[in-house]
Amino acid sequence: MWKQWITAIRATVVLSLLTGLLYPALVTGLARVLFPRQAGGSLITVNGKVAGSELIGQKFTRQEYFRGRPSAAGDGYDAANSGGSNLGPTSRKLIERVQADAAAFRRENPDFHGPIPADLLTASASGLDPHISPASAEAQAARVARARRAPEEQVRRLIAARTEGRQLGFLGEPRVNVLLLNMDLDRAWPANRPR
Amino acid sequence: MTANGWLQIAVFFLVILALTKPLGIFMEKLFEGRGTRLDPLLRPIERGIYRFCGIREDREQRWTEYAISLLVFSAVTLLVTYLIQRLQGWLPLNPQGLGTAHAAQGAAAMTPDLAFNTAVSFTTNTNWQSYVPETTMSYLTQMLALATHNFFSAAAGIAVAIALVRGFARHSAEAIGNFWVDLVRATVYVLLPLSVAGALLLVSQGVIQNFHGYTAATTLEGGAQTIAQGPVASQEAVKMLGTNGGGFFNANSAHPFENPTPLSNLLETLFIFLIPAGLTYTFGRMVKDTRQGWALFAAMSVLFFAGVLVTYASEQAGNPMLAGLGVQSQASASQPGGNMEGKEARFGIPASALFAVVTTDASCGAVNSMHDSFTPLGGLVPLINIELGEVIFGGVGAGLYGMLMFAILAVFIAGLMVGRTPEYLGKKIEQKEVKMVMLAVLTLAASILLFSGAGAIIQFAKNSWVNPPGPAVANLNNGGPHGLSEILYAYSSGTGNNGSAFAGLNANTPWFNTTIAVAMWVGRFLMIIPLLAVAGSLARKKVVPASAGTLPTHGSLFVGLLVAVVVIVGALTFFPALALGPLVEHLLMQQHKLFSMVMFGWWS
């Protein structure tokens, strides 16, 4: 019996070193050589300053930018505190939130008619979802164009260029990266960039 | 539901089907000690470990010694994990200073009950998380205290399954293998190589792997955003392959740094089923009749597709109350429709529904969407999957030994119907085996239902330190029947060693941390020990030659019987509780009934 404890302690030491230190160190080394950008978080730098990550959504509130999805991470898109709303389908809080957001959306986008795409009114699982559906981007195109004093046609062309199809043709959903799309807007109409 | 959605599900299943045989053969050779193709590379490491630990490779153990080795190893690693968590403030690789006086604002405390709950959680392959990792756990804690268990608890699960299969495969034998050898082989030959390859595939998709401090970013609108970093990919790969499920981040596999693309999502979903599916073939090879393995595979597949169908259909149908508010609920080419609350845009409905079913078929518990926000029937399936014992492919090892437990029960029931002594794989199933199996079944059910019942009614006094004063249901995030589902899910997930959650429940209080820890311990070891006893008892028996009266256990009749036994045992045990939770919520949702969190005024 005593011998079992000695074996257990030794096995814990050697297997912990192997799987808890050597293994992550090996993966880190290989990742840094093979995929340095991805391993570091796919960061975007603007003028030498980190402006965010391509994979992590940001909070957008201004009319001149496309909005992302509602976020339950911290006080919205807190990338050090991820999470969803965890509201169930019969939660009064959920229904009232969607109702309020839907009303606000229709107020800000008077040119949009018809049902609002579901992803635009529902909180993502991570609270950091970088994407919206193409329909959700289209629904905001008229508003953004007006705020930017830009032709709507050109804004829609930016959306089309930023729309990613299903991966390998069948995986996941078509989507638009909101941060990258908004950076496209700033590049296309730098003068109308909000300050 | 869309054709493309079903295509994703079909591709997932076909890849698993294709990998089952090669991986199954590899594991059979490995655990029977017949040498593998990886020997030139890994055999020296394996031998080095034996030498260091004083393990005699050729010395086998009786079931009691095998069980004691497992328990002792679990106890030692449990203690180490507890200590590392409590001491993380003094240890290196902690750029955020978590657990120290100069931790960033918003950092959470590592209390004794939280450290205990987490240590039990990872030791038992549950990976229930009462904490928010990015504000609680240092990089060293994640790697050395938590991810190590992703290897150990998975390897131990494989070891137990292999030992049980040896019980069927051997006759007139005392020993069922050597726990230490099985543990080391599962770690070094199966989990490590797959994890290295898997981690690199994930990094290629954008999963991060670094030791940087959190990145400070200035957003496009000029706001500040702190972006959590860390050695994620190495943990992510083994988290899925070992059916552990403990996320590096709070949002788990929904977090873009854990699961950035639809392809990484498919890989992670595949990793969950890979080893459990392979083990069904290993089983067939070891008992010298691969049809027996495919029979289990078939039964698992039937239950898998039933679950996917229900969850996918319910999630795509969505919430009628949102449709009433002018929200698009139909899918189209440019938007997903359905119930997108708690789901990621890149995955959409089918990949989220598939993941939720797979992660609870297996005892994984990783999530790429928030189960708490699923429609009542969509969330019912994960809950039932866990309560059926996670035998649909199941946890690594745990799925196979769980399904073999039901197979014993199935032949026993068939034997009762025709009045013959039941046999399975040439072994007479007698009183002892059935008693042990029933002990496991009843203990798990009791743990889930008694703890959930207590959680639903218990009240805490004004000066209570184990939970905020007032009723425990005040810890919930949802009222009405959904609240009951949250409690039921918590103890089902704990007992079933799953680890996913209806995460609205605030479980980080001494009361929930301790009771869920007990549920996890019961669910792990009061299943494993009886089954090792069965293994020991079976190994000792002689083989009975098959006769005209023997029920063949490789045909569709047996598959049907096995599926029925799994469903009936689960339904008889849990239907009343489920009726009060998700089933009634479904009916109320159709009538547009809403619930607030009930506030009891007297203690606040």
XYZ file of C-alpha atoms in Angstrom, chain B:
604
model
C -33.443 22.949 -41.019
C -31.319 23.300 -44.134
C -29.633 20.809 -46.449
C -26.317 22.474 -45.717
C -26.883 21.973 -42.000
C -27.421 18.256 -42.466
C -24.394 18.084 -44.759
C -22.207 19.391 -41.922
C -23.669 16.792 -39.567
C -23.206 13.989 -42.112
C -19.588 14.926 -42.838
C -18.851 14.967 -39.114
C -20.307 11.479 -38.686
C -18.576 10.015 -41.737
C -15.157 11.247 -40.583
C -15.710 9.632 -37.183
C -16.828 6.422 -38.892
C -13.706 6.403 -41.067
C -11.293 6.951 -38.157
C -12.874 4.411 -35.781
C -11.138 1.354 -37.200
C -7.555 2.633 -37.606
C -7.507 4.256 -34.186
C -9.211 1.218 -32.673
C -6.554 -1.104 -34.055
C -3.787 1.192 -32.812
C -5.175 1.220 -29.280
C -5.732 -2.531 -29.256
C -2.102 -3.155 -30.177
C -0.963 -0.617 -27.612
C -2.909 -1.959 -24.640
C -2.307 -5.614 -25.496
C 1.419 -4.812 -25.531
C 1.909 -5.904 -29.116
C 3.895 -2.853 -30.199
C 2.839 0.118 -32.307
C 4.297 2.175 -35.112
C 5.147 4.954 -32.678
C 7.435 2.688 -30.631
C 10.752 3.942 -32.082
C 9.894 7.455 -30.966
C 7.936 6.927 -27.757
C 9.130 3.623 -26.297
C 12.235 5.248 -24.716
C 10.045 7.865 -23.014
C 7.667 5.171 -21.759
C 10.543 3.114 -20.351
C 12.102 6.162 -18.736
C 8.842 6.867 -16.913
C 8.610 3.258 -15.665
C 12.186 3.400 -14.396
C 11.667 6.706 -12.613
C 8.421 5.588 -10.970
C 9.519 2.045 -10.172
C 6.728 0.497 -12.271
C 7.173 -3.165 -13.272
C 5.730 -3.356 -16.733
C 5.225 -7.123 -16.699
C 3.484 -7.272 -13.322
C -0.304 -7.304 -13.538
C -2.808 -6.413 -10.826
C -6.006 -7.933 -9.448
C -9.012 -5.638 -9.664
C -8.671 -4.457 -6.077
C -5.066 -3.389 -6.544
C -5.948 -1.780 -9.869
C -8.683 0.237 -8.159
C -6.420 1.253 -5.281
C -3.731 2.471 -7.693
C -6.325 4.588 -9.469
C -7.650 6.036 -6.209
C -4.193 6.791 -4.833
C -3.119 8.486 -8.046
C -6.342 10.528 -8.073
C -5.802 11.583 -4.474
C -2.217 12.733 -5.063
C -3.028 14.703 -8.208
C -6.094 16.200 -6.513
C -3.941 17.522 -3.700
C -1.307 18.934 -6.060
C -3.985 20.766 -8.041
C -5.514 22.209 -4.901
C -2.129 23.460 -3.689
C -1.066 25.030 -6.993
C -4.333 26.962 -7.155
C -4.022 28.238 -3.605
C -0.364 29.169 -4.048
C -0.584 30.621 -7.570
C 0.130 34.141 -6.315
C 3.640 33.032 -5.346
C 4.307 30.973 -8.460
C 5.669 32.048 -11.875
C 3.887 32.443 -15.256
C 1.299 34.782 -13.800
C 1.562 38.028 -15.800
C -1.770 39.341 -14.510
C -0.697 38.860 -10.900
C -3.807 36.762 -10.144
C -4.012 35.752 -6.510
C -1.676 38.578 -5.446
C -2.232 41.995 -3.941
C -1.456 43.781 -7.217
C -3.929 41.860 -9.403
C -5.845 43.916 -11.919
C -9.271 45.240 -11.067
C -11.944 42.621 -11.528
C -9.662 39.714 -10.627
C -11.434 37.054 -8.608
C -10.395 35.413 -5.352
C -9.269 31.783 -5.187
C -11.236 30.693 -2.144
C -10.690 27.295 -0.479
C -14.087 25.977 -1.567
C -13.509 27.115 -5.151
C -10.052 25.517 -5.266
C -11.506 22.306 -3.818
C -14.378 22.248 -6.278
C -12.027 22.858 -9.193
C -9.521 20.236 -8.069
C -12.269 17.611 -7.789
C -13.754 18.794 -11.049
C -10.573 18.278 -13.054
C -9.547 15.072 -11.256
C -12.880 13.464 -12.105
C -12.746 14.449 -15.797
C -15.716 16.760 -15.202
C -14.217 20.219 -15.719
C -17.173 21.957 -14.146
C -16.048 25.557 -13.783
C -17.394 27.709 -10.957
C -14.868 30.400 -11.871
C -14.156 32.807 -14.731
C -10.740 31.533 -15.902
C -9.402 34.763 -17.360
C -9.918 36.605 -14.072
C -9.031 33.727 -11.733
C -6.396 31.303 -13.053
C -2.738 32.079 -13.839
C -1.127 30.518 -16.905
C 0.845 28.142 -14.690
C -2.326 27.021 -12.887
C -4.067 26.378 -16.200
C -1.140 24.341 -17.555
C 0.234 22.533 -14.538
C -2.808 22.187 -12.297
C -5.676 21.885 -14.774
C -4.462 20.752 -18.218
C -2.415 17.931 -16.656
C -5.686 16.467 -15.402
C -7.014 16.666 -18.926
C -4.401 14.013 -19.675
C -4.552 12.056 -16.409
C -8.304 11.767 -15.959
C -8.735 10.875 -19.623
C -5.948 8.285 -19.471
C -7.456 6.845 -16.296
C -10.831 6.581 -18.028
C -9.267 4.709 -20.939
C -7.427 2.458 -18.477
C -10.635 1.496 -16.673
C -12.418 0.760 -19.952
C -9.546 -1.415 -21.129
C -9.474 -3.233 -17.789
C -13.210 -3.962 -18.043
C -12.791 -5.269 -21.584
C -9.947 -7.499 -20.382
C -12.446 -8.902 -17.892
C -14.588 -10.046 -20.823
C -11.660 -11.137 -22.986
C -9.832 -13.251 -20.389
C -10.998 -16.388 -18.688
C -9.977 -18.122 -15.478
C -7.645 -15.182 -14.813
C -7.000 -13.242 -11.623
C -5.444 -10.084 -13.080
C -6.969 -7.353 -15.273
C -3.801 -5.431 -16.242
C -1.541 -2.889 -14.580
C -3.079 0.503 -13.910
C 0.213 2.374 -14.110
C 1.145 0.833 -17.446
C -2.293 1.547 -18.920
C -2.145 5.128 -17.596
C 1.298 5.831 -19.040
C 0.514 4.245 -22.399
C -2.759 6.122 -22.803
C -0.977 9.380 -21.999
C 2.209 8.932 -24.009
C 0.960 7.072 -27.098
C -2.634 8.245 -27.501
C -3.278 11.622 -25.899
C 0.076 13.372 -26.314
C 0.682 12.782 -30.044
C -2.930 13.573 -30.940
C -2.788 16.714 -28.786
C 0.402 18.057 -30.372
C -1.035 17.583 -33.856
C -4.452 18.878 -32.823
C -3.033 21.963 -31.106
C -1.044 22.956 -34.183
C -4.070 22.506 -36.435
C -6.019 24.768 -34.103
C -3.286 27.434 -34.058
C -3.359 27.456 -37.859
C -7.005 28.531 -37.568
C -6.250 31.305 -35.089
C -6.281 29.692 -31.631
C -3.671 31.562 -29.608
C -0.612 30.029 -27.934
C 1.636 32.440 -26.058
C 2.720 33.572 -22.608
C 2.147 37.305 -23.126
C 0.362 39.435 -20.585
C -3.118 40.600 -21.566
C -2.978 42.987 -24.538
C -4.172 46.565 -24.110
C -5.898 47.753 -27.277
C -7.427 51.093 -28.251
C -10.614 50.358 -30.145
C -11.733 52.080 -33.333
C -14.067 54.292 -31.318
C -11.239 55.166 -28.941
C -12.296 52.917 -26.074
C -9.954 50.661 -24.121
C -10.138 46.895 -24.583
C -8.086 44.399 -22.597
C -7.587 41.218 -24.591
C -6.878 38.074 -22.567
C -4.005 35.918 -23.868
C -2.363 32.642 -22.849
C -1.212 29.155 -23.870
C -4.654 28.222 -25.174
C -4.120 25.800 -28.083
C -2.167 23.231 -26.066
C -4.992 23.108 -23.533
C -7.739 23.286 -26.133
C -6.600 20.179 -28.013
C -6.443 17.896 -24.992
C -9.578 19.476 -23.541
C -11.486 18.050 -26.504
C -9.506 14.839 -27.131
C -9.751 13.827 -23.476
C -13.465 14.773 -23.329
C -12.616 17.126 -20.479
C -14.230 20.360 -21.562
C -12.677 22.900 -19.200
C -12.297 26.119 -21.145
C -9.253 28.353 -21.010
C -11.755 31.201 -21.108
C -15.169 31.592 -19.545
C -16.958 31.364 -22.892
C -15.190 28.045 -23.541
C -15.256 26.918 -27.188
C -17.505 29.855 -28.061
C -14.565 32.224 -27.418
C -12.981 33.239 -30.729
C -9.505 32.537 -29.309
C -10.526 28.970 -28.434
C -12.549 28.276 -31.554
C -12.049 30.927 -34.236
C -13.411 29.367 -37.443
C -16.016 26.868 -38.627
C -13.134 24.511 -39.465
C -11.635 24.722 -35.977
C -15.154 24.041 -34.745
C -15.450 20.890 -36.855
C -12.034 19.719 -35.624
C -12.984 20.296 -31.993
C -16.262 18.436 -32.458
C -14.390 15.545 -34.087
C -11.797 15.457 -31.295
C -14.575 14.782 -28.762
C -15.816 11.583 -30.430
C -12.500 10.391 -31.876
C -11.126 8.257 -29.027
C -14.510 7.076 -27.668
C -15.495 5.850 -31.144
C -12.100 4.201 -31.645
C -12.473 2.373 -28.334
C -15.581 0.550 -29.573
C -13.388 -1.059 -32.227
C -10.614 -1.719 -29.720
C -13.241 -3.534 -27.646
C -14.304 -5.652 -30.617
C -10.712 -6.621 -31.372
C -9.938 -7.477 -27.769
C -12.940 -9.798 -27.421
C -12.016 -11.334 -30.798
C -15.268 -10.340 -32.513
C -15.319 -6.889 -34.102
C -19.068 -7.216 -34.742
C -19.546 -6.778 -30.976
C -17.802 -3.411 -31.179
C -19.837 -2.310 -34.183
C -23.035 -3.285 -32.359
C -22.188 -0.818 -29.595
C -21.223 1.745 -32.241
C -24.598 1.262 -33.941
C -26.564 1.677 -30.714
C -24.613 4.840 -29.935
C -25.224 6.187 -33.446
C -29.000 5.697 -33.192
C -29.114 7.715 -29.974
C -26.727 10.321 -31.416
C -28.872 11.020 -34.473
C -32.063 11.139 -32.416
C -30.501 13.825 -30.225
C -29.174 15.865 -33.136
C -32.547 15.787 -34.866
C -34.453 17.106 -31.851
C -31.949 19.808 -30.893
C -31.334 21.043 -34.424
C -35.064 21.182 -35.191
C -35.920 23.007 -31.955
C -33.111 25.534 -32.229
C -33.892 26.266 -35.862
C -37.589 26.696 -35.051
C -36.508 29.276 -32.488
C -38.494 31.204 -29.938
C -42.052 32.142 -31.028
C -42.007 35.187 -28.764
C -39.058 36.698 -30.663
C -40.791 36.084 -33.974
C -43.709 38.058 -32.526
C -41.374 41.029 -32.003
C -40.422 41.215 -35.679
C -37.284 39.101 -35.495
C -36.476 36.948 -38.526
C -36.806 33.312 -37.491
C -36.498 31.607 -40.890
C -33.002 30.788 -42.162
C -32.001 32.268 -45.501
C -28.823 32.448 -47.584
C -27.678 35.590 -45.793
C -28.691 35.019 -42.171
C -29.125 32.043 -39.819
C -32.625 32.564 -38.355
C -33.640 30.370 -35.424
C -32.655 30.823 -31.786
C -29.368 32.755 -31.979
C -29.340 33.883 -28.332
C -26.113 32.463 -26.895
C -24.776 31.318 -30.270
C -21.923 32.574 -32.447
C -22.547 33.977 -35.932
C -19.725 31.951 -37.522
C -21.225 28.632 -36.332
C -24.930 29.339 -36.779
C -27.633 26.906 -35.712
C -26.559 23.467 -37.067
C -22.920 23.573 -35.919
C -24.033 24.822 -32.492
C -26.734 22.160 -32.133
C -24.324 19.424 -33.248
C -21.678 20.577 -30.787
C -24.182 20.697 -27.898
C -25.322 17.145 -28.599
C -21.812 15.750 -29.089
C -20.401 17.393 -25.975
C -23.130 15.852 -23.813
C -23.261 12.496 -25.609
C -19.657 12.359 -24.498
C -18.755 13.541 -21.026
C -16.916 16.488 -22.568
C -18.836 19.529 -21.458
C -17.074 22.043 -23.668
C -19.633 24.382 -25.215
C -19.603 26.511 -28.353
C -22.978 28.011 -27.453
C -24.728 28.714 -24.173
C -27.030 25.798 -23.339
C -28.895 27.946 -20.818
C -30.306 30.019 -23.689
C -31.412 27.035 -25.794
C -35.092 26.467 -26.482
C -36.662 24.115 -23.901
C -36.515 21.025 -26.140
C -33.138 21.977 -27.594
C -31.756 22.153 -24.051
C -33.634 19.024 -22.982
C -31.440 16.836 -25.199
C -28.104 17.797 -23.586
C -29.697 17.289 -20.174
C -31.051 13.842 -21.097
C -27.771 12.847 -22.755
C -25.981 13.475 -19.475
C -28.640 11.725 -17.412
C -28.550 8.638 -19.645
C -25.004 8.248 -18.385
C -23.093 9.768 -21.326
C -22.906 6.435 -23.114
C -23.441 7.786 -26.620
C -19.778 7.353 -27.583
C -19.291 8.943 -24.204
C -16.247 10.143 -22.359
C -12.895 8.616 -23.294
C -13.128 5.211 -21.674
C -16.132 6.271 -19.618
C -18.442 5.950 -22.619
C -17.333 2.407 -23.338
C -17.505 1.182 -19.766
C -20.855 2.945 -19.351
C -22.300 1.296 -22.455
C -20.916 -2.089 -21.406
C -22.736 -1.571 -18.128
C -25.982 -1.120 -20.056
C -25.122 -4.117 -22.244
C -24.904 -6.257 -19.103
C -28.255 -4.874 -18.024
C -29.727 -5.559 -21.484
C -28.720 -9.221 -21.560
C -29.931 -9.551 -17.985
C -33.361 -8.208 -18.900
C -33.455 -10.419 -22.003
C -32.512 -13.363 -19.794
C -35.376 -12.584 -17.426
C -37.813 -12.538 -20.309
C -36.944 -16.052 -21.486
C -35.915 -17.495 -18.143
C -32.286 -18.279 -18.988
C -29.068 -17.339 -17.242
C -27.883 -14.338 -19.239
C -24.555 -14.445 -21.047
C -22.520 -11.711 -22.665
C -19.448 -12.466 -24.768
C -19.330 -15.995 -23.438
C -19.471 -14.953 -19.800
C -22.376 -15.835 -17.523
C -23.861 -12.670 -16.050
C -24.732 -13.548 -12.488
C -25.905 -11.961 -9.297
C -22.679 -10.160 -8.514
C -22.358 -8.412 -11.875
C -25.971 -7.266 -11.933
C -25.764 -6.034 -8.334
C -22.669 -3.983 -9.104
C -24.197 -2.514 -12.248
C -27.384 -1.579 -10.422
C -25.342 -0.041 -7.623
C -23.724 2.274 -10.166
C -27.021 3.138 -11.894
C -28.860 3.881 -8.657
C -26.042 5.874 -7.064
C -25.816 8.213 -10.025
C -29.574 8.746 -10.145
C -29.731 9.367 -6.400
C -26.936 11.908 -6.537
C -28.599 13.892 -9.324
C -32.132 13.849 -7.946
C -31.438 14.272 -4.233
C -29.012 17.157 -4.665
C -31.322 18.877 -7.184
C -34.271 18.417 -4.853
C -32.308 19.898 -1.968
C -31.129 22.793 -4.134
C -34.709 23.608 -5.099
C -36.033 23.948 -1.565
C -33.152 24.784 0.752
C -33.115 28.137 2.547
C -30.118 29.813 4.147
C -30.207 31.736 7.388
C -29.483 35.462 7.610
C -25.945 34.965 8.900
C -25.146 32.014 6.634
C -21.630 31.901 5.178
C -22.158 28.936 2.827
C -24.470 30.842 0.492
C -26.084 34.278 0.452
C -29.024 34.268 2.862
C -32.422 33.263 1.554
C -33.397 30.412 -0.751
C -30.744 28.724 -2.926
C -32.923 29.420 -5.949
C -31.959 33.079 -5.599
C -28.624 32.000 -7.152
C -30.452 31.322 -10.413
C -30.481 33.533 -13.486
C -33.920 32.449 -14.689
C -37.271 32.041 -12.989
C -40.061 29.521 -13.516
C -39.444 26.021 -14.868
C -36.203 27.158 -16.503
C -34.818 27.803 -13.029
C -35.424 24.180 -12.069
C -33.659 23.135 -15.266
C -30.628 25.192 -14.193
C -30.356 23.336 -10.868
C -31.101 19.942 -12.415
C -28.492 20.545 -15.099
C -25.861 21.528 -12.534
C -26.117 18.305 -10.528
C -26.592 16.155 -13.639
C -23.479 17.686 -15.143
C -21.541 17.218 -11.915
C -22.624 13.647 -11.290
C -22.232 12.713 -14.944
C -18.754 14.268 -14.955
C -19.791 16.371 -17.942
C -18.945 19.892 -16.878
C -21.171 21.893 -19.185
C -23.726 24.106 -17.505
C -26.892 26.070 -17.722
C -24.418 28.717 -16.758
C -26.794 31.302 -15.397
C -26.672 29.574 -12.015
C -24.205 31.307 -9.703
C -22.469 28.196 -8.418
C -19.430 29.872 -6.883
C -20.591 29.736 -3.267
C -19.409 27.294 -0.589
C -22.776 25.461 -0.736
C -22.780 24.798 -4.462
C -19.007 24.325 -4.732
C -19.060 21.650 -2.049
C -22.233 19.787 -3.012
C -21.324 19.717 -6.691
C -17.828 18.499 -5.762
C -19.399 15.623 -3.810
C -21.651 14.845 -6.782
C -18.627 14.747 -9.105
C -16.671 12.451 -6.801
C -19.647 10.101 -6.383
C -20.320 10.103 -10.117
C -16.756 9.203 -10.972
C -15.678 6.676 -8.393
C -18.953 4.984 -7.448
C -19.185 4.092 -11.114
C -15.569 3.063 -11.657
C -15.118 0.899 -8.563
C -18.210 -1.285 -9.109
C -17.234 -1.713 -12.740
C -13.689 -2.755 -11.846
C -15.263 -5.276 -9.488
C -17.287 -6.563 -12.436
C -14.066 -6.752 -14.461
C -12.369 -8.810 -11.757
C -15.335 -11.125 -11.424
C -15.681 -11.644 -15.177
C -11.981 -12.313 -15.680
C -12.183 -15.173 -13.184
C -15.052 -16.928 -15.018
C -14.778 -19.673 -17.581
C -16.047 -19.183 -21.103
C -19.426 -20.736 -21.844
C -19.619 -21.908 -25.445
C -22.431 -20.300 -27.372
C -25.483 -22.535 -27.850
C -28.797 -22.313 -29.672
C -30.234 -20.548 -26.619
C -27.600 -17.804 -26.519
C -28.808 -14.310 -27.414
C -26.534 -13.045 -30.198
C -25.175 -9.654 -29.159
C -23.953 -8.424 -32.522
C -27.237 -8.159 -34.433
C -29.871 -5.503 -34.849
C -32.109 -7.213 -32.266
C -29.509 -6.621 -29.569
C -28.810 -3.084 -30.785
C -32.518 -2.305 -30.468
C -32.676 -3.886 -27.040
C -29.634 -1.955 -25.868
C -31.039 1.367 -27.084
C -34.341 0.579 -25.381
C -32.666 -0.284 -22.073
C -30.647 2.952 -22.080
C -33.733 5.038 -22.856
C -36.094 3.207 -20.484
C -33.744 3.294 -17.509
C -33.143 7.007 -18.102
C -36.810 7.805 -18.698
C -38.075 5.908 -15.665
C -35.593 7.692 -13.460
C -35.749 11.250 -14.702
C -39.094 11.797 -16.425
C -40.821 13.424 -13.430
C -38.021 15.940 -12.983
C -37.822 16.675 -16.706
C -41.589 17.127 -16.874
C -41.377 19.921 -14.297
C -38.444 21.578 -16.061
C -37.919 21.685 -19.837
C -41.132 19.917 -20.864
C -43.483 22.297 -19.082
C -41.330 25.237 -20.165
C -41.825 24.194 -23.781
C -45.603 24.273 -23.376
C -45.501 27.625 -21.604
C -43.228 29.129 -24.262
C -45.807 28.186 -26.896
C -48.354 30.193 -24.870
C -45.972 33.177 -24.608
C -45.617 32.929 -20.830
C -42.724 34.893 -19.303
C -40.940 34.544 -15.986
C -38.973 36.982 -13.874
C -36.563 36.007 -11.174
C -38.777 35.845 -8.110
C -37.490 38.169 -5.427
C -38.185 37.142 -1.873
C -38.011 40.356 0.087
C -37.386 39.260 3.644
C -33.617 38.924 3.685
C -32.526 41.734 1.425
